[in-house]
């Protein structure tokens, strides 16, 4: 079967690999139809996995497909069902897994496409407990945005930031896959949304999604604009994933007792901060990685209800590297996907 594999830093090749065995007990075999591209793929592409991994590595951390075969004992799924797989090899046994906190698994076997072979291949076998059935009305390309783009945002906004209707929120990088999703999810519950973008064209698109205040961070200081618009009060929540370039400005945007939730550091891995500001303003800062399996179900329900992901480009599998380069350039508005 075809697979897209990483052989070294920025060295992606479309190769032929052996077909998988028949699924074992409790497993399903998925015919992959679409793969979402994310910044975790960019980090892996650059050679920044921060963990031991064996090359060549099949890439792709987010996908959707259909059940091609069932292993013994699998219930609740049938051949032909559309599914979105969870992207981490959790154990299913530890206390975190039993409590539905999948992304805190104590014995996780790695993130697919980053530490272990991922989804950019025609077929993959996974434990049935790690797949979520996709509603019939949701397309493969939309469903391929559920495990990371939608699931991550669902987890950040509602599990961690506890975003409530009517609150104010600053969403950084409103043209990114998770940024566009965060705007949609926040507007859906009646929040006032501030967002940052890198150019005016993206700003117009963000407004069309429902953003109330759009700030071009290349021409304006976003923290000044947010504080001016909120009469120096600040916002309830900041949705962070940029890192050092925006971190301290994000803290200045928060009202007293405000919440900052972060899932990324695309501009670097470390920064400094004012600790007196942290405790005097009583900020609550939460790190958020991935999502729970339940978040994927919630995400797919929202898609079935009409909240579609914003798609920038859909490419054939062989153009995965070009897709990553476009993502890395920050020229995208929404999600990049490849189809098989």
Short mmCIF file of C-alpha atoms in Angstrom, two decimals:
data_model
loop_
_atom_site.label_atom_id
_atom_site.label_comp_id
_atom_site.label_asym_id
_atom_site.label_seq_id
_atom_site.Cartn_x
_atom_site.Cartn_y
_atom_site.Cartn_z
CA UNK A 1 0.00 0.00 0.00
CA UNK A 2 1.03 3.66 -0.39
CA UNK A 3 2.36 5.58 2.60
CA UNK A 4 3.98 8.95 3.07
CA UNK A 5 7.11 8.56 5.17
CA UNK A 6 9.65 10.88 6.76
CA UNK A 7 13.22 9.69 6.18
CA UNK A 8 15.00 12.70 7.72
CA UNK A 9 14.53 16.39 8.39
CA UNK A 10 12.27 17.75 5.62
CA UNK A 11 12.70 14.53 3.64
CA UNK A 12 9.21 13.16 2.86
CA UNK A 13 8.74 10.37 0.33
CA UNK A 14 5.71 8.58 -1.05
CA UNK A 15 6.62 4.90 -0.69
CA UNK A 16 5.21 1.42 -0.87
CA UNK A 17 4.91 -0.41 2.48
CA UNK A 18 3.45 -3.82 3.35
CA UNK A 19 -0.28 -4.08 3.84
CA UNK A 20 -1.29 -4.42 7.49
CA UNK A 21 -2.25 -7.79 8.91
CA UNK A 22 -5.90 -8.57 9.54
CA UNK A 23 -7.10 -6.67 12.62
CA UNK A 24 -6.59 -8.57 15.87
CA UNK A 25 -9.09 -9.03 18.71
CA UNK A 26 -10.62 -5.70 19.67
CA UNK A 27 -9.11 -3.93 16.65
CA UNK A 28 -10.51 -2.37 13.51
CA UNK A 29 -8.86 -1.76 10.17
CA UNK A 30 -9.45 1.73 8.77
CA UNK A 31 -9.29 2.68 5.11
CA UNK A 32 -7.91 6.22 5.42
CA UNK A 33 -9.66 8.77 3.21
CA UNK A 34 -8.43 12.17 4.42
CA UNK A 35 -5.58 13.44 6.60
CA UNK A 36 -5.49 16.83 8.32
CA UNK A 37 -2.25 18.82 8.44
CA UNK A 38 -1.30 20.51 11.70
CA UNK A 39 1.63 22.30 13.27
CA UNK A 40 2.58 19.07 15.06
CA UNK A 41 3.33 17.74 11.55
CA UNK A 42 5.49 20.80 10.86
CA UNK A 43 7.48 20.19 14.05
CA UNK A 44 8.01 16.56 13.10
CA UNK A 45 8.93 17.58 9.55
CA UNK A 46 11.60 19.92 10.96
CA UNK A 47 13.02 17.12 13.11
CA UNK A 48 11.73 18.62 16.37
CA UNK A 49 9.92 15.60 17.81
CA UNK A 50 11.62 15.88 21.25
CA UNK A 51 11.37 12.11 21.62
CA UNK A 52 13.01 9.01 20.28
CA UNK A 53 11.48 7.82 17.03
CA UNK A 54 12.48 5.35 14.40
CA UNK A 55 12.83 6.51 10.81
CA UNK A 56 11.38 6.11 8.30
CA UNK A 57 8.18 7.21 10.02
CA UNK A 58 4.74 7.30 8.41
CA UNK A 59 3.43 10.82 9.04
CA UNK A 60 -0.06 12.20 9.71
CA UNK A 61 -1.55 12.81 13.15
CA UNK A 62 -5.20 13.47 12.23
CA UNK A 63 -7.46 11.59 9.85
CA UNK A 64 -10.83 10.17 8.92
CA UNK A 65 -11.75 7.05 7.01
CA UNK A 66 -14.05 4.06 6.95
CA UNK A 67 -14.01 0.66 8.59
CA UNK A 68 -12.53 -1.91 6.20
CA UNK A 69 -12.46 -4.91 8.56
CA UNK A 70 -13.32 -5.85 12.13
CA UNK A 71 -11.33 -7.92 14.58
CA UNK A 72 -12.88 -10.48 16.91
CA UNK A 73 -15.06 -9.06 19.65
CA UNK A 74 -15.61 -5.58 18.21
CA UNK A 75 -19.10 -4.27 18.86
CA UNK A 76 -20.91 -1.09 17.89
CA UNK A 77 -19.11 -0.69 14.56
CA UNK A 78 -19.53 -2.29 11.15
CA UNK A 79 -17.65 -2.42 7.87
CA UNK A 80 -18.32 0.76 5.93
CA UNK A 81 -18.85 3.03 8.94
CA UNK A 82 -17.18 6.42 8.68
CA UNK A 83 -14.83 6.99 11.63
CA UNK A 84 -12.41 9.53 13.06
CA UNK A 85 -9.56 7.88 15.00
CA UNK A 86 -7.97 9.24 18.16
CA UNK A 87 -4.35 10.13 17.47
CA UNK A 88 -2.56 8.77 20.55
CA UNK A 89 -1.92 5.18 21.62
CA UNK A 90 -3.41 5.39 25.10
CA UNK A 91 -3.45 2.36 27.35
CA UNK A 92 -7.14 2.35 28.24
CA UNK A 93 -6.31 0.96 31.70
CA UNK A 94 -4.75 3.70 33.83
CA UNK A 95 -6.73 5.94 36.16
CA UNK A 96 -6.74 8.84 33.66
CA UNK A 97 -8.04 6.65 30.83
CA UNK A 98 -10.73 5.11 33.03
CA UNK A 99 -11.90 8.61 33.98
CA UNK A 100 -12.12 9.70 30.32
CA UNK A 101 -9.00 11.89 30.56
CA UNK A 102 -7.38 10.18 27.59
CA UNK A 103 -4.80 12.91 26.98
CA UNK A 104 -3.40 12.36 30.50
CA UNK A 105 -2.77 8.65 29.92
CA UNK A 106 0.02 7.43 32.22
CA UNK A 107 1.27 4.79 29.76
CA UNK A 108 0.73 6.43 26.37
CA UNK A 109 2.56 4.69 23.55
CA UNK A 110 3.09 7.87 21.51
CA UNK A 111 1.33 10.25 19.14
CA UNK A 112 0.64 8.77 15.72
CA UNK A 113 2.58 10.48 12.96
CA UNK A 114 4.95 12.07 15.46
CA UNK A 115 6.44 9.30 17.59
CA UNK A 116 4.97 6.21 15.91
CA UNK A 117 3.63 5.52 12.42
CA UNK A 118 0.69 7.76 11.59
CA UNK A 119 -2.30 7.99 9.27
CA UNK A 120 -0.81 9.04 5.92
CA UNK A 121 -1.21 5.53 4.49
CA UNK A 122 -4.02 3.63 2.87
CA UNK A 123 -4.84 1.31 5.79
CA UNK A 124 -4.18 1.35 9.53
CA UNK A 125 -5.16 -0.98 12.38
CA UNK A 126 -6.21 0.52 15.72
CA UNK A 127 -7.98 -0.59 18.89
CA UNK A 128 -11.70 -0.08 18.36
CA UNK A 129 -11.90 1.96 21.57
CA UNK A 130 -9.82 4.65 19.84
CA UNK A 131 -12.21 5.33 16.96
CA UNK A 132 -15.29 7.54 16.95
CA UNK A 133 -18.15 6.97 14.53
CA UNK A 134 -18.75 9.91 12.19
CA UNK A 135 -22.36 11.04 11.53
CA UNK A 136 -23.50 10.22 8.01
CA UNK A 137 -23.94 13.89 7.09
CA UNK A 138 -20.30 14.77 7.82
CA UNK A 139 -17.82 14.41 4.95
CA UNK A 140 -14.45 12.67 5.23
CA UNK A 141 -12.58 15.97 4.79
CA UNK A 142 -14.61 17.68 7.52
CA UNK A 143 -14.32 14.65 9.82
CA UNK A 144 -10.54 14.70 9.38
CA UNK A 145 -10.57 18.05 11.21
CA UNK A 146 -12.32 16.60 14.28
CA UNK A 147 -9.52 14.84 16.20
CA UNK A 148 -7.14 17.82 16.40
CA UNK A 149 -8.58 21.06 15.00
CA UNK A 150 -12.06 20.78 16.51
CA UNK A 151 -11.21 18.42 19.38
CA UNK A 152 -8.32 20.57 20.60
CA UNK A 153 -10.47 23.71 20.59
CA UNK A 154 -13.38 21.97 22.29
CA UNK A 155 -11.01 20.83 25.05
CA UNK A 156 -9.31 24.21 25.38
CA UNK A 157 -12.41 26.38 25.47
CA UNK A 158 -14.85 24.29 27.45
CA UNK A 159 -12.89 21.74 29.53
CA UNK A 160 -10.03 24.07 30.44
CA UNK A 161 -10.95 27.74 29.97
CA UNK A 162 -14.57 27.12 31.01
CA UNK A 163 -15.73 29.66 28.43
CA UNK A 164 -19.27 30.85 29.16
CA UNK A 165 -21.92 32.51 26.97
CA UNK A 166 -21.51 36.25 26.72
CA UNK A 167 -17.85 36.38 27.76
CA UNK A 168 -15.05 38.14 25.88
CA UNK A 169 -12.22 36.18 24.30
CA UNK A 170 -9.04 36.94 22.37
CA UNK A 171 -8.22 34.27 19.77
CA UNK A 172 -4.68 34.45 18.44
CA UNK A 173 -3.93 33.58 14.80
CA UNK A 174 -7.55 33.70 13.74
CA UNK A 175 -6.68 32.40 10.29
CA UNK A 176 -5.19 29.13 11.52
CA UNK A 177 -7.07 25.83 11.65
CA UNK A 178 -7.68 26.04 15.39
CA UNK A 179 -8.09 29.82 15.28
CA UNK A 180 -10.95 29.70 12.79
CA UNK A 181 -12.55 26.92 14.83
CA UNK A 182 -12.21 28.88 18.08
CA UNK A 183 -13.90 31.91 16.52
CA UNK A 184 -16.81 29.75 15.38
CA UNK A 185 -17.22 27.92 18.69
CA UNK A 186 -17.03 31.12 20.75
CA UNK A 187 -19.50 32.98 18.54
CA UNK A 188 -21.88 30.02 18.66
CA UNK A 189 -22.42 30.65 22.39
CA UNK A 190 -22.69 34.43 22.07
CA UNK A 191 -19.18 35.53 23.04
CA UNK A 192 -17.52 38.75 21.92
CA UNK A 193 -14.48 37.70 19.91
CA UNK A 194 -11.22 39.59 19.39
CA UNK A 195 -8.76 37.98 17.00
CA UNK A 196 -5.29 38.65 15.60
CA UNK A 197 -4.36 38.11 11.95
CA UNK A 198 -1.28 38.71 9.83
CA UNK A 199 -2.87 40.66 6.98
CA UNK A 200 -6.01 42.57 6.10
CA UNK A 201 -7.32 39.90 3.71
CA UNK A 202 -7.35 37.39 6.56
CA UNK A 203 -9.01 40.05 8.69
CA UNK A 204 -11.95 40.30 6.30
CA UNK A 205 -12.32 36.52 6.32
CA UNK A 206 -12.21 36.46 10.13
CA UNK A 207 -14.96 39.08 10.26
CA UNK A 208 -17.03 36.91 7.93
CA UNK A 209 -16.69 34.07 10.46
CA UNK A 210 -18.12 36.33 13.15
CA UNK A 211 -15.10 37.96 14.81
CA UNK A 212 -16.18 41.26 16.39
CA UNK A 213 -12.75 42.91 16.58
CA UNK A 214 -9.94 42.05 14.16
CA UNK A 215 -6.36 43.21 14.82
CA UNK A 216 -3.57 43.05 12.25
CA UNK A 217 -0.63 42.25 14.53
CA UNK A 218 1.86 43.41 11.89
CA UNK A 219 0.55 47.00 11.99
CA UNK A 220 -1.03 47.30 15.45
CA UNK A 221 -0.10 46.27 18.99
CA UNK A 222 -2.82 43.79 19.79
CA UNK A 223 -2.61 44.32 23.56
CA UNK A 224 -3.17 48.05 23.16
CA UNK A 225 -6.13 47.52 20.84
CA UNK A 226 -7.76 45.00 23.18
CA UNK A 227 -7.33 47.18 26.25
CA UNK A 228 -8.67 50.23 24.41
CA UNK A 229 -11.72 48.37 23.10
CA UNK A 230 -12.50 46.93 26.56
CA UNK A 231 -11.89 50.31 28.32
CA UNK A 232 -8.78 48.87 29.94
CA UNK A 233 -10.80 46.09 31.56
CA UNK A 234 -9.43 43.24 29.43
CA UNK A 235 -10.97 40.01 28.18
CA UNK A 236 -12.17 36.99 30.13
CA UNK A 237 -10.19 34.43 28.12
CA UNK A 238 -7.12 34.39 25.89
CA UNK A 239 -6.76 31.50 23.43
CA UNK A 240 -2.98 31.14 23.04
CA UNK A 241 -0.94 28.96 20.72
CA UNK A 242 1.70 31.32 19.33
CA UNK A 243 4.12 31.41 22.26
CA UNK A 244 6.89 33.91 23.10
CA UNK A 245 5.91 36.45 20.41
CA UNK A 246 2.51 37.01 22.03
CA UNK A 247 2.76 35.62 25.58
CA UNK A 248 3.29 38.75 27.66
CA UNK A 249 0.95 40.79 25.49
CA UNK A 250 -1.67 38.11 26.04
CA UNK A 251 -1.33 38.46 29.81
CA UNK A 252 -1.80 42.24 29.50
CA UNK A 253 -5.06 41.55 27.61
CA UNK A 254 -6.59 39.61 30.52
CA UNK A 255 -8.93 41.17 33.05
CA UNK A 256 -8.30 40.48 36.73
CA UNK A 257 -8.99 36.81 37.34
CA UNK A 258 -8.89 36.13 33.60
CA UNK A 259 -8.02 32.77 32.09
CA UNK A 260 -5.33 32.00 29.54
CA UNK A 261 -5.31 28.59 27.85
CA UNK A 262 -2.46 27.54 25.59
CA UNK A 263 -1.85 24.55 23.35
CA UNK A 264 1.14 25.64 21.30
CA UNK A 265 4.40 27.53 20.94
CA UNK A 266 4.92 28.02 17.23
CA UNK A 267 7.20 31.05 17.76
CA UNK A 268 9.52 29.30 20.23
CA UNK A 269 9.56 27.13 23.32
CA UNK A 270 10.43 29.48 26.20
CA UNK A 271 9.70 32.96 27.48
CA UNK A 272 9.88 35.09 30.63
CA UNK A 273 6.97 36.54 32.55
CA UNK A 274 6.21 38.90 35.41
CA UNK A 275 5.32 36.74 38.40
CA UNK A 276 4.03 39.70 40.41
CA UNK A 277 1.60 40.42 37.59
CA UNK A 278 0.53 36.78 37.63
CA UNK A 279 -0.44 36.62 41.27
CA UNK A 280 -1.59 40.22 41.74
CA UNK A 281 -3.97 39.96 38.79
CA UNK A 282 -4.96 36.43 39.84
CA UNK A 283 -4.60 35.01 36.35
CA UNK A 284 -5.36 31.37 35.71
CA UNK A 285 -3.04 29.80 33.12
CA UNK A 286 -3.77 26.33 31.75
CA UNK A 287 -1.72 24.19 29.43
CA UNK A 288 -3.79 22.07 27.05
CA UNK A 289 -2.52 19.24 24.87
CA UNK A 290 -4.69 17.32 22.43
CA UNK A 291 -8.13 16.38 23.65
CA UNK A 292 -10.26 13.67 25.18
CA UNK A 293 -12.05 11.14 22.97
CA UNK A 294 -15.31 12.68 24.20
CA UNK A 295 -14.21 16.02 22.70
CA UNK A 296 -14.03 14.38 19.26
CA UNK A 297 -17.61 13.16 19.66
CA UNK A 298 -18.70 16.66 20.66
CA UNK A 299 -16.84 18.11 17.69
CA UNK A 300 -18.51 15.73 15.24
CA UNK A 301 -21.92 16.55 16.73
CA UNK A 302 -21.22 20.23 16.08
CA UNK A 303 -20.25 19.45 12.50
CA UNK A 304 -23.45 17.45 12.04
CA UNK A 305 -25.33 20.47 13.39
CA UNK A 306 -23.86 22.71 10.69
CA UNK A 307 -20.60 24.04 12.17
CA UNK A 308 -18.27 23.14 9.31
CA UNK A 309 -14.50 23.58 9.51
CA UNK A 310 -12.89 26.27 7.38
CA UNK A 311 -10.91 24.51 4.65
CA UNK A 312 -8.01 26.34 3.00
CA UNK A 313 -6.77 23.68 0.58
CA UNK A 314 -7.25 19.97 -0.15
CA UNK A 315 -4.26 18.28 -1.78
CA UNK A 316 -3.42 14.77 -3.00
CA UNK A 317 -1.29 12.66 -0.65
CA UNK A 318 1.85 13.16 -2.69
CA UNK A 319 1.70 16.92 -2.07
CA UNK A 320 1.84 16.55 1.73
CA UNK A 321 5.23 18.27 1.90
CA UNK A 322 4.00 21.26 -0.10
CA UNK A 323 1.05 21.47 2.27
CA UNK A 324 3.37 21.57 5.27
CA UNK A 325 5.44 24.30 3.65
CA UNK A 326 2.30 26.37 3.07
CA UNK A 327 1.25 25.79 6.68
CA UNK A 328 4.72 26.77 7.88
CA UNK A 329 4.56 30.00 5.85
CA UNK A 330 1.40 31.06 7.74
CA UNK A 331 -0.30 31.86 4.43
CA UNK A 332 -3.25 29.58 5.17
CA UNK A 333 -6.74 30.50 6.28
CA UNK A 334 -8.28 27.44 7.86
CA UNK A 335 -7.27 23.81 7.49
CA UNK A 336 -4.94 22.09 5.06
CA UNK A 337 -5.88 18.50 4.17
CA UNK A 338 -4.71 15.71 1.91
CA UNK A 339 -6.87 12.95 0.49
CA UNK A 340 -6.08 9.35 -0.38
#
